[in-house]
GROMACS .gro file of C-alpha atoms in nm:
model
  376
    1MET     CA    1  -0.016   0.001   0.040
    2GLN     CA    2   0.118   0.323  -0.088
    3GLN     CA    3   0.102   0.652   0.142
    4ILE     CA    4   0.126   0.965  -0.017
    5TYR     CA    5   0.215   1.298   0.161
    6THR     CA    6   0.219   1.678   0.104
    7ALA     CA    7   0.251   1.972   0.223
    8LYS     CA    8   0.390   2.419   0.148
    9TYR     CA    9   0.715   2.234   0.028
   10ILE     CA   10   0.909   1.905  -0.017
   11PHE     CA   11   1.259   1.916   0.062
   12ASP     CA   12   1.420   1.627  -0.169
   13GLY     CA   13   1.788   1.727  -0.029
   14SER     CA   14   1.876   2.021  -0.287
   15ASN     CA   15   1.537   2.181  -0.343
   16LEU     CA   16   1.235   2.321  -0.194
   17LEU     CA   17   0.954   2.176  -0.362
   18PRO     CA   18   0.633   2.348  -0.386
   19GLU     CA   19   0.286   2.210  -0.548
   20THR     CA   20   0.427   1.831  -0.500
   21ALA     CA   21   0.373   1.541  -0.311
   22VAL     CA   22   0.607   1.258  -0.150
   23VAL     CA   23   0.507   0.898  -0.210
   24VAL     CA   24   0.599   0.595   0.002
   25GLN     CA   25   0.585   0.239  -0.026
   26LYS     CA   26   0.727  -0.061   0.180
   27GLY     CA   27   0.875   0.183   0.367
   28LEU     CA   28   1.117   0.328   0.075
   29ILE     CA   29   1.051   0.678  -0.077
   30LYS     CA   30   0.876   0.570  -0.469
   31GLU     CA   31   0.899   0.875  -0.612
   32ILE     CA   32   0.836   1.264  -0.611
   33ILE     CA   33   0.558   1.391  -0.799
   34THR     CA   34   0.363   1.734  -0.880
   35LEU     CA   35   0.062   1.753  -0.756
   36ASN     CA   36  -0.117   1.833  -1.094
   37ASN     CA   37  -0.003   1.440  -1.161
   38LEU     CA   38  -0.176   1.284  -0.892
   39LYS     CA   39  -0.480   1.084  -1.058
   40ASP     CA   40  -0.636   1.074  -0.717
   41LYS     CA   41  -0.603   1.354  -0.470
   42LYS     CA   42  -0.808   1.239  -0.204
   43LEU     CA   43  -0.511   0.976  -0.092
   44VAL     CA   44  -0.248   1.263  -0.037
   45LYS     CA   45  -0.189   1.359   0.344
   46ASN     CA   46  -0.156   1.717   0.349
   47TYR     CA   47   0.062   1.902   0.604
   48GLY     CA   48   0.004   2.264   0.562
   49ASP     CA   49   0.208   2.502   0.616
   50CYS     CA   50   0.491   2.245   0.695
   51ILE     CA   51   0.817   2.090   0.514
   52ILE     CA   52   0.828   1.725   0.470
   53THR     CA   53   1.219   1.639   0.485
   54PRO     CA   54   1.416   1.374   0.556
   55GLY     CA   55   1.452   1.278   0.936
   56PHE     CA   56   1.690   1.467   1.118
   57ILE     CA   57   2.007   1.275   1.236
   58ASP     CA   58   2.191   1.386   1.557
   59LEU     CA   59   2.512   1.230   1.600
   60GLN     CA   60   2.608   1.340   1.942
   61LEU     CA   61   2.289   1.267   2.141
   62ASN     CA   62   2.426   1.165   2.526
   63GLY     CA   63   2.018   1.144   2.714
   64CYS     CA   64   1.685   1.267   2.663
   65GLY     CA   65   1.350   1.211   2.775
   66GLY     CA   66   1.477   1.225   3.198
   67VAL     CA   67   1.734   0.878   3.069
   68LEU     CA   68   2.081   0.914   3.007
   69PHE     CA   69   2.324   0.646   2.838
   70ASN     CA   70   2.648   0.681   3.072
   71ASP     CA   71   2.384   0.609   3.329
   72ASN     CA   72   2.196   0.334   3.245
   73ILE     CA   73   2.375   0.154   2.993
   74SER     CA   74   2.038  -0.093   2.838
   75TYR     CA   75   1.803  -0.139   2.590
   76THR     CA   76   1.576   0.040   2.802
   77THR     CA   77   1.761   0.353   2.804
   78LEU     CA   78   1.813   0.338   2.425
   79GLU     CA   79   1.439   0.263   2.338
   80VAL     CA   80   1.332   0.587   2.574
   81MET     CA   81   1.580   0.769   2.365
   82TYR     CA   82   1.440   0.711   2.057
   83GLN     CA   83   1.094   0.771   2.146
   84THR     CA   84   1.161   1.114   2.262
   85CYS     CA   85   1.364   1.173   1.977
   86LEU     CA   86   1.066   1.140   1.743
   87GLY     CA   87   0.846   1.403   1.915
   88TYR     CA   88   1.100   1.670   1.837
   89GLY     CA   89   1.187   1.525   1.422
   90THR     CA   90   1.516   1.303   1.518
   91THR     CA   91   1.437   1.011   1.345
   92SER     CA   92   1.825   0.847   1.357
   93PHE     CA   93   2.103   0.934   1.622
   94LEU     CA   94   2.407   0.783   1.801
   95PRO     CA   95   2.388   0.711   2.171
   96THR     CA   96   2.719   0.897   2.279
   97LEU     CA   97   2.887   0.747   2.608
   98ILE     CA   98   3.139   0.958   2.731
   99THR     CA   99   3.465   0.952   2.901
  100CYS     CA  100   3.361   0.605   3.206
  101ASP     CA  101   3.521   0.266   3.334
  102PHE     CA  102   3.623   0.133   3.052
  103LYS     CA  103   3.422  -0.211   3.126
  104ASP     CA  104   3.136   0.041   3.052
  105VAL     CA  105   3.299   0.077   2.709
  106LEU     CA  106   3.275  -0.272   2.646
  107LYS     CA  107   2.912  -0.290   2.783
  108ALA     CA  108   2.757  -0.007   2.561
  109LEU     CA  109   2.916  -0.173   2.275
  110GLU     CA  110   2.731  -0.515   2.371
  111THR     CA  111   2.377  -0.316   2.402
  112ILE     CA  112   2.415  -0.122   2.045
  113LYS     CA  113   2.481  -0.511   1.949
  114THR     CA  114   2.211  -0.690   2.101
  115TRP     CA  115   1.981  -0.346   1.917
  116PHE     CA  116   2.125  -0.386   1.542
  117THR     CA  117   2.071  -0.732   1.637
  118LEU     CA  118   1.679  -0.688   1.716
  119HIS     CA  119   1.629  -0.373   1.480
  120ASN     CA  120   1.945  -0.352   1.284
  121ASN     CA  121   1.910   0.077   1.223
  122LYS     CA  122   1.583   0.024   1.094
  123ARG     CA  123   1.472   0.197   1.464
  124GLY     CA  124   1.657   0.495   1.535
  125VAL     CA  125   2.025   0.363   1.647
  126ILE     CA  126   2.241   0.387   1.359
  127GLY     CA  127   2.515   0.323   1.568
  128LEU     CA  128   2.746   0.413   1.909
  129HIS     CA  129   2.974   0.775   1.945
  130LEU     CA  130   3.232   0.672   2.210
  131GLU     CA  131   3.351   1.051   2.327
  132GLY     CA  132   3.642   0.900   2.518
  133PRO     CA  133   3.797   0.758   2.733
  134PHE     CA  134   4.091   0.815   2.498
  135ILE     CA  135   4.102   1.208   2.510
  136SER     CA  136   4.307   1.506   2.669
  137THR     CA  137   4.309   1.569   3.033
  138ILE     CA  138   4.361   1.945   2.989
  139LYS     CA  139   4.044   1.954   2.672
  140LYS     CA  140   3.826   1.690   2.953
  141GLY     CA  141   3.578   1.962   3.005
  142ILE     CA  142   3.261   1.744   3.144
  143HIS     CA  143   3.448   1.457   3.132
  144PRO     CA  144   3.585   1.261   3.433
  145GLU     CA  145   3.934   1.256   3.485
  146GLN     CA  146   3.969   0.981   3.713
  147PHE     CA  147   3.878   0.744   3.359
  148ILE     CA  148   4.080   0.905   3.123
  149ILE     CA  149   4.338   0.655   2.948
  150PRO     CA  150   4.584   0.618   2.733
  151PRO     CA  151   4.493   0.372   2.403
  152THR     CA  152   4.678   0.052   2.403
  153LYS     CA  153   4.650  -0.228   2.149
  154GLU     CA  154   4.456  -0.453   2.362
  155LEU     CA  155   4.202  -0.182   2.441
  156LEU     CA  156   4.121  -0.064   2.086
  157GLU     CA  157   4.141  -0.422   1.963
  158GLN     CA  158   3.822  -0.503   2.216
  159ILE     CA  159   3.672  -0.205   2.035
  160VAL     CA  160   3.706  -0.216   1.653
  161VAL     CA  161   3.573  -0.574   1.699
  162TYR     CA  162   3.226  -0.445   1.697
  163LYS     CA  163   3.233  -0.253   1.374
  164LYS     CA  164   3.134  -0.575   1.194
  165TYR     CA  165   2.802  -0.526   1.359
  166PHE     CA  166   2.791  -0.157   1.337
  167PRO     CA  167   2.928   0.147   1.240
  168ILE     CA  168   3.145   0.336   1.567
  169LYS     CA  169   3.243   0.709   1.582
  170MET     CA  170   3.541   0.726   1.833
  171THR     CA  171   3.638   1.094   1.938
  172ILE     CA  172   4.008   1.085   1.985
  173ALA     CA  173   4.270   1.348   2.101
  174PRO     CA  174   4.526   1.275   1.848
  175GLU     CA  175   4.813   1.315   2.028
  176VAL     CA  176   4.768   1.095   2.298
  177PHE     CA  177   4.810   0.807   1.991
  178THR     CA  178   5.063   0.664   1.814
  179ILE     CA  179   5.017   0.729   1.469
  180LYS     CA  180   5.031   0.332   1.400
  181GLN     CA  181   4.725   0.331   1.638
  182ILE     CA  182   4.516   0.599   1.460
  183GLN     CA  183   4.604   0.381   1.152
  184PHE     CA  184   4.516   0.085   1.354
  185LEU     CA  185   4.161   0.245   1.389
  186ILE     CA  186   4.141   0.360   1.024
  187ASN     CA  187   4.180   0.070   0.859
  188ASN     CA  188   3.933  -0.117   1.085
  189ASN     CA  189   3.667   0.125   0.987
  190ILE     CA  190   3.611   0.329   1.291
  191ILE     CA  191   3.479   0.695   1.208
  192VAL     CA  192   3.772   0.870   1.412
  193SER     CA  193   3.650   1.231   1.499
  194LEU     CA  194   3.892   1.490   1.659
  195GLY     CA  195   3.814   1.664   1.975
  196HIS     CA  196   3.852   1.703   2.366
  197SER     CA  197   4.240   1.793   2.223
  198ASN     CA  198   4.468   1.965   2.321
  199ALA     CA  199   4.693   1.885   2.001
  200SER     CA  200   4.891   2.105   1.805
  201TYR     CA  201   4.836   2.227   1.443
  202SER     CA  202   5.081   1.941   1.289
  203GLU     CA  203   4.971   1.667   1.484
  204THR     CA  204   4.590   1.723   1.424
  205GLN     CA  205   4.685   1.728   1.018
  206ASN     CA  206   4.900   1.427   1.070
  207ALA     CA  207   4.548   1.264   1.233
  208ILE     CA  208   4.346   1.443   0.914
  209LYS     CA  209   4.633   1.306   0.673
  210LEU     CA  210   4.565   0.938   0.804
  211GLY     CA  211   4.180   0.941   0.767
  212ALA     CA  212   4.049   1.111   1.040
  213ARG     CA  213   3.677   1.180   0.913
  214SER     CA  214   3.515   1.434   1.159
  215SER     CA  215   3.557   1.704   1.454
  216THR     CA  216   3.381   1.684   1.727
  217HIS     CA  217   3.166   1.965   1.881
  218MET     CA  218   3.384   2.230   1.677
  219PHE     CA  219   3.512   2.513   1.885
  220ASN     CA  220   3.426   2.331   2.217
  221ALA     CA  221   3.686   2.132   2.410
  222MET     CA  222   4.012   2.183   2.163
  223SER     CA  223   4.329   2.367   2.109
  224GLY     CA  224   4.257   2.749   2.035
  225LEU     CA  225   4.380   2.947   1.760
  226SER     CA  226   4.609   3.214   1.778
  227ALA     CA  227   4.900   3.412   1.575
  228ARG     CA  228   5.177   3.118   1.644
  229ASN     CA  229   5.006   2.845   1.755
  230PRO     CA  230   4.712   2.786   1.490
  231GLY     CA  231   4.633   2.446   1.692
  232MET     CA  232   4.354   2.200   1.634
  233ILE     CA  233   4.060   2.484   1.555
  234ALA     CA  234   4.277   2.626   1.223
  235ALA     CA  235   4.398   2.232   1.136
  236ILE     CA  236   4.012   2.198   1.116
  237LEU     CA  237   3.936   2.485   0.944
  238ASN     CA  238   4.195   2.408   0.689
  239SER     CA  239   4.076   2.048   0.573
  240ASP     CA  240   3.836   1.902   0.408
  241ILE     CA  241   3.702   1.695   0.726
  242HIS     CA  242   3.336   1.730   0.841
  243THR     CA  243   3.274   1.912   1.178
  244GLY     CA  244   2.998   1.918   1.431
  245LEU     CA  245   2.848   2.212   1.544
  246ILE     CA  246   2.627   2.257   1.843
  247VAL     CA  247   2.399   2.586   1.813
  248ASP     CA  248   2.227   2.642   2.135
  249LEU     CA  249   2.406   2.993   2.093
  250LEU     CA  250   2.555   2.913   2.470
  251HIS     CA  251   2.855   2.664   2.318
  252VAL     CA  252   2.938   2.869   2.059
  253ASP     CA  253   2.907   3.243   1.956
  254LYS     CA  254   2.723   3.325   1.680
  255ALA     CA  255   2.980   3.504   1.464
  256ASN     CA  256   3.217   3.192   1.488
  257ILE     CA  257   2.920   2.971   1.331
  258GLN     CA  258   2.904   3.200   1.063
  259LEU     CA  259   3.263   3.202   1.012
  260LEU     CA  260   3.288   2.839   1.026
  261ASN     CA  261   3.007   2.746   0.780
  262LYS     CA  262   3.166   3.032   0.507
  263ASN     CA  263   3.464   2.825   0.562
  264LYS     CA  264   3.300   2.451   0.526
  265PRO     CA  265   3.017   2.485   0.368
  266GLU     CA  266   2.903   2.156   0.276
  267GLN     CA  267   3.101   1.981   0.592
  268VAL     CA  268   2.896   2.098   0.903
  269TYR     CA  269   2.668   1.894   1.075
  270LEU     CA  270   2.445   1.989   1.334
  271VAL     CA  271   2.439   1.786   1.686
  272THR     CA  272   2.265   1.859   2.007
  273ASP     CA  273   2.498   1.684   2.263
  274ALA     CA  274   2.149   1.648   2.471
  275VAL     CA  275   2.161   1.534   2.810
  276THR     CA  276   1.859   1.421   3.049
  277SER     CA  277   1.676   1.727   3.106
  278MET     CA  278   1.596   1.782   2.704
  279GLY     CA  279   1.256   1.716   2.609
  280THR     CA  280   1.144   1.776   2.985
  281ASP     CA  281   1.130   1.993   3.277
  282MET     CA  282   1.404   1.903   3.443
  283LYS     CA  283   1.605   2.115   3.663
  284GLY     CA  284   1.877   1.871   3.747
  285PHE     CA  285   2.024   1.538   3.718
  286ARG     CA  286   2.347   1.363   3.727
  287PHE     CA  287   2.641   1.358   3.465
  288GLY     CA  288   2.980   1.237   3.462
  289GLY     CA  289   2.960   1.185   3.838
  290LYS     CA  290   2.879   1.548   3.897
  291SER     CA  291   2.524   1.749   3.972
  292ILE     CA  292   2.441   1.931   3.682
  293HIS     CA  293   2.191   2.225   3.689
  294VAL     CA  294   1.973   2.324   3.385
  295LYS     CA  295   1.987   2.756   3.409
  296ASP     CA  296   1.864   2.957   3.187
  297GLY     CA  297   1.892   2.720   2.897
  298MET     CA  298   2.229   2.611   3.067
  299CYS     CA  299   2.342   2.290   3.188
  300LEU     CA  300   2.645   2.330   3.426
  301ASP     CA  301   2.793   2.149   3.686
  302GLU     CA  302   2.886   2.359   4.042
  303ASN     CA  303   3.188   2.492   3.878
  304GLY     CA  304   2.996   2.647   3.583
  305VAL     CA  305   3.109   2.381   3.302
  306LEU     CA  306   2.907   2.292   3.049
  307ALA     CA  307   2.762   1.942   3.047
  308GLY     CA  308   2.637   1.888   2.718
  309ALA     CA  309   2.340   2.081   2.610
  310ASN     CA  310   1.966   2.111   2.687
  311LEU     CA  311   1.877   2.154   2.276
  312THR     CA  312   1.668   1.973   2.072
  313MET     CA  313   1.749   1.958   1.679
  314PRO     CA  314   1.431   2.195   1.587
  315LYS     CA  315   1.534   2.484   1.799
  316ALA     CA  316   1.925   2.447   1.658
  317ILE     CA  317   1.829   2.473   1.291
  318ALA     CA  318   1.607   2.785   1.413
  319ASN     CA  319   1.869   2.908   1.547
  320CYS     CA  320   2.118   2.845   1.260
  321ILE     CA  321   1.790   3.060   1.035
  322ASN     CA  322   1.650   3.328   1.254
  323ILE     CA  323   1.961   3.421   1.462
  324CYS     CA  324   2.271   3.304   1.245
  325GLY     CA  325   2.072   3.389   0.893
  326LEU     CA  326   2.169   3.095   0.692
  327ASP     CA  327   2.010   2.937   0.418
  328ILE     CA  328   1.761   2.695   0.487
  329VAL     CA  329   1.852   2.446   0.216
  330LYS     CA  330   2.217   2.456   0.352
  331VAL     CA  331   2.062   2.428   0.727
  332LEU     CA  332   1.788   2.150   0.644
  333ASN     CA  333   2.129   1.939   0.495
  334MET     CA  334   2.349   2.029   0.800
  335ALA     CA  335   2.043   1.858   1.009
  336SER     CA  336   1.980   1.519   0.766
  337GLN     CA  337   2.212   1.458   0.409
  338ILE     CA  338   2.545   1.568   0.624
  339PRO     CA  339   2.552   1.345   0.868
  340ALA     CA  340   2.387   1.074   0.692
  341GLN     CA  341   2.756   1.080   0.470
  342VAL     CA  342   2.967   1.112   0.779
  343MET     CA  343   2.818   0.786   0.914
  344GLY     CA  344   2.835   0.573   0.545
  345TYR     CA  345   2.453   0.628   0.567
  346GLY     CA  346   2.463   0.886   0.264
  347ASN     CA  347   2.311   0.623   0.002
  348SER     CA  348   2.011   0.530   0.216
  349LEU     CA  349   1.947   0.810   0.459
  350GLY     CA  350   1.921   1.245   0.423
  351LYS     CA  351   1.726   1.283   0.121
  352ILE     CA  352   1.374   1.198  -0.059
  353GLN     CA  353   1.479   1.044  -0.352
  354SER     CA  354   1.348   0.711  -0.473
  355GLY     CA  355   1.464   0.400  -0.298
  356TYR     CA  356   1.594   0.593   0.005
  357LYS     CA  357   1.458   0.529   0.341
  358ALA     CA  358   1.103   0.662   0.422
  359ASP     CA  359   1.222   0.859   0.710
  360LEU     CA  360   1.012   1.164   0.723
  361ILE     CA  361   0.899   1.448   0.947
  362ALA     CA  362   0.642   1.707   0.897
  363PHE     CA  363   0.867   2.024   1.024
  364ASN     CA  364   0.685   2.361   1.078
  365VAL     CA  365   0.992   2.664   1.096
  366LYS     CA  366   0.795   2.847   1.269
  367ASP     CA  367   0.703   2.691   1.585
  368GLN     CA  368   0.983   2.440   1.523
  369THR     CA  369   0.705   2.139   1.587
  370CYS     CA  370   0.783   1.842   1.415
  371GLN     CA  371   0.547   1.491   1.316
  372TYR     CA  372   0.677   1.205   1.239
  373LEU     CA  373   0.514   1.040   0.901
  374ALA     CA  374   0.483   0.701   1.103
  375ASN     CA  375   0.286   0.544   0.865
  376SER     CA  376   0.607   0.526   0.633
   0.00000   0.00000   0.00000
């Protein structure tokens, strides 16, 4: 049975198409067709002033809906995260595990393996993001220092064996790795992302040359740019790798967001870095072994250190468009097509195109509400 959807615009991944509809069959996009060419318009479900767009893809989601992956590494937590995400238009995501005891890293890998055994990548979770424990103590942010450890051959081997079951994205500080260790991750198809790092420009460049494909929450927890010490930020800006960006306007200033998008017009993807409170009215929770307070939209520990974000993807998109002045087509791709490409799903997710998975939402840009087109 076919489903046919229309709205003010269909966003196919390249253009906002008026007076069109998308036809879905057996969970896949069949075609985009003009309304004039539809034989029976009574079959069409109309979402009015919305944009029908590919579902959003969040590659850095610590938790939401009152749960945190680090706190309860379980199938139940993933299910709560998935259901919460759907209410905000995010149909695919990477559960993100920050630095913790390595036994919990192994537990997370086993938990995602179980999820993929049951659902493959068909129910929200499209892999795992390990944000640590192989990071810099200098740029640790909220990460608990007692669990930050140097990489060893044995530890890395225990991680990469899971790549045969699902995609793995790893945030690493390249300065704590040997060239051989980084090459080992690349050769085993781990998506290496650079972050929580005090690396020099040359150390960052070397990791990129070896095959690092991304950076984690650009500008945050990485060596900065100065006249004689360009650091990680300059190396990323002077490369063609992708980079995640938190646009709550608390983590990164508007001017830096605009600068980054001028410099890397096709490589930036939006992440929420959301934590327990997202999707709730919670005013406090625990993260990284610390008490976190939600105040004025910020999640802060007792020392004023940012601890993730209380951010939804629709809000990040609205901030990009309404405050940073970015083009809506560009921004919708930052939330869908680009992260799909980063994770190796560029031929099945992130576009409304024949043969692609029909993970569709109706997005109202004005009030930032989303409806998941569940029948697809």
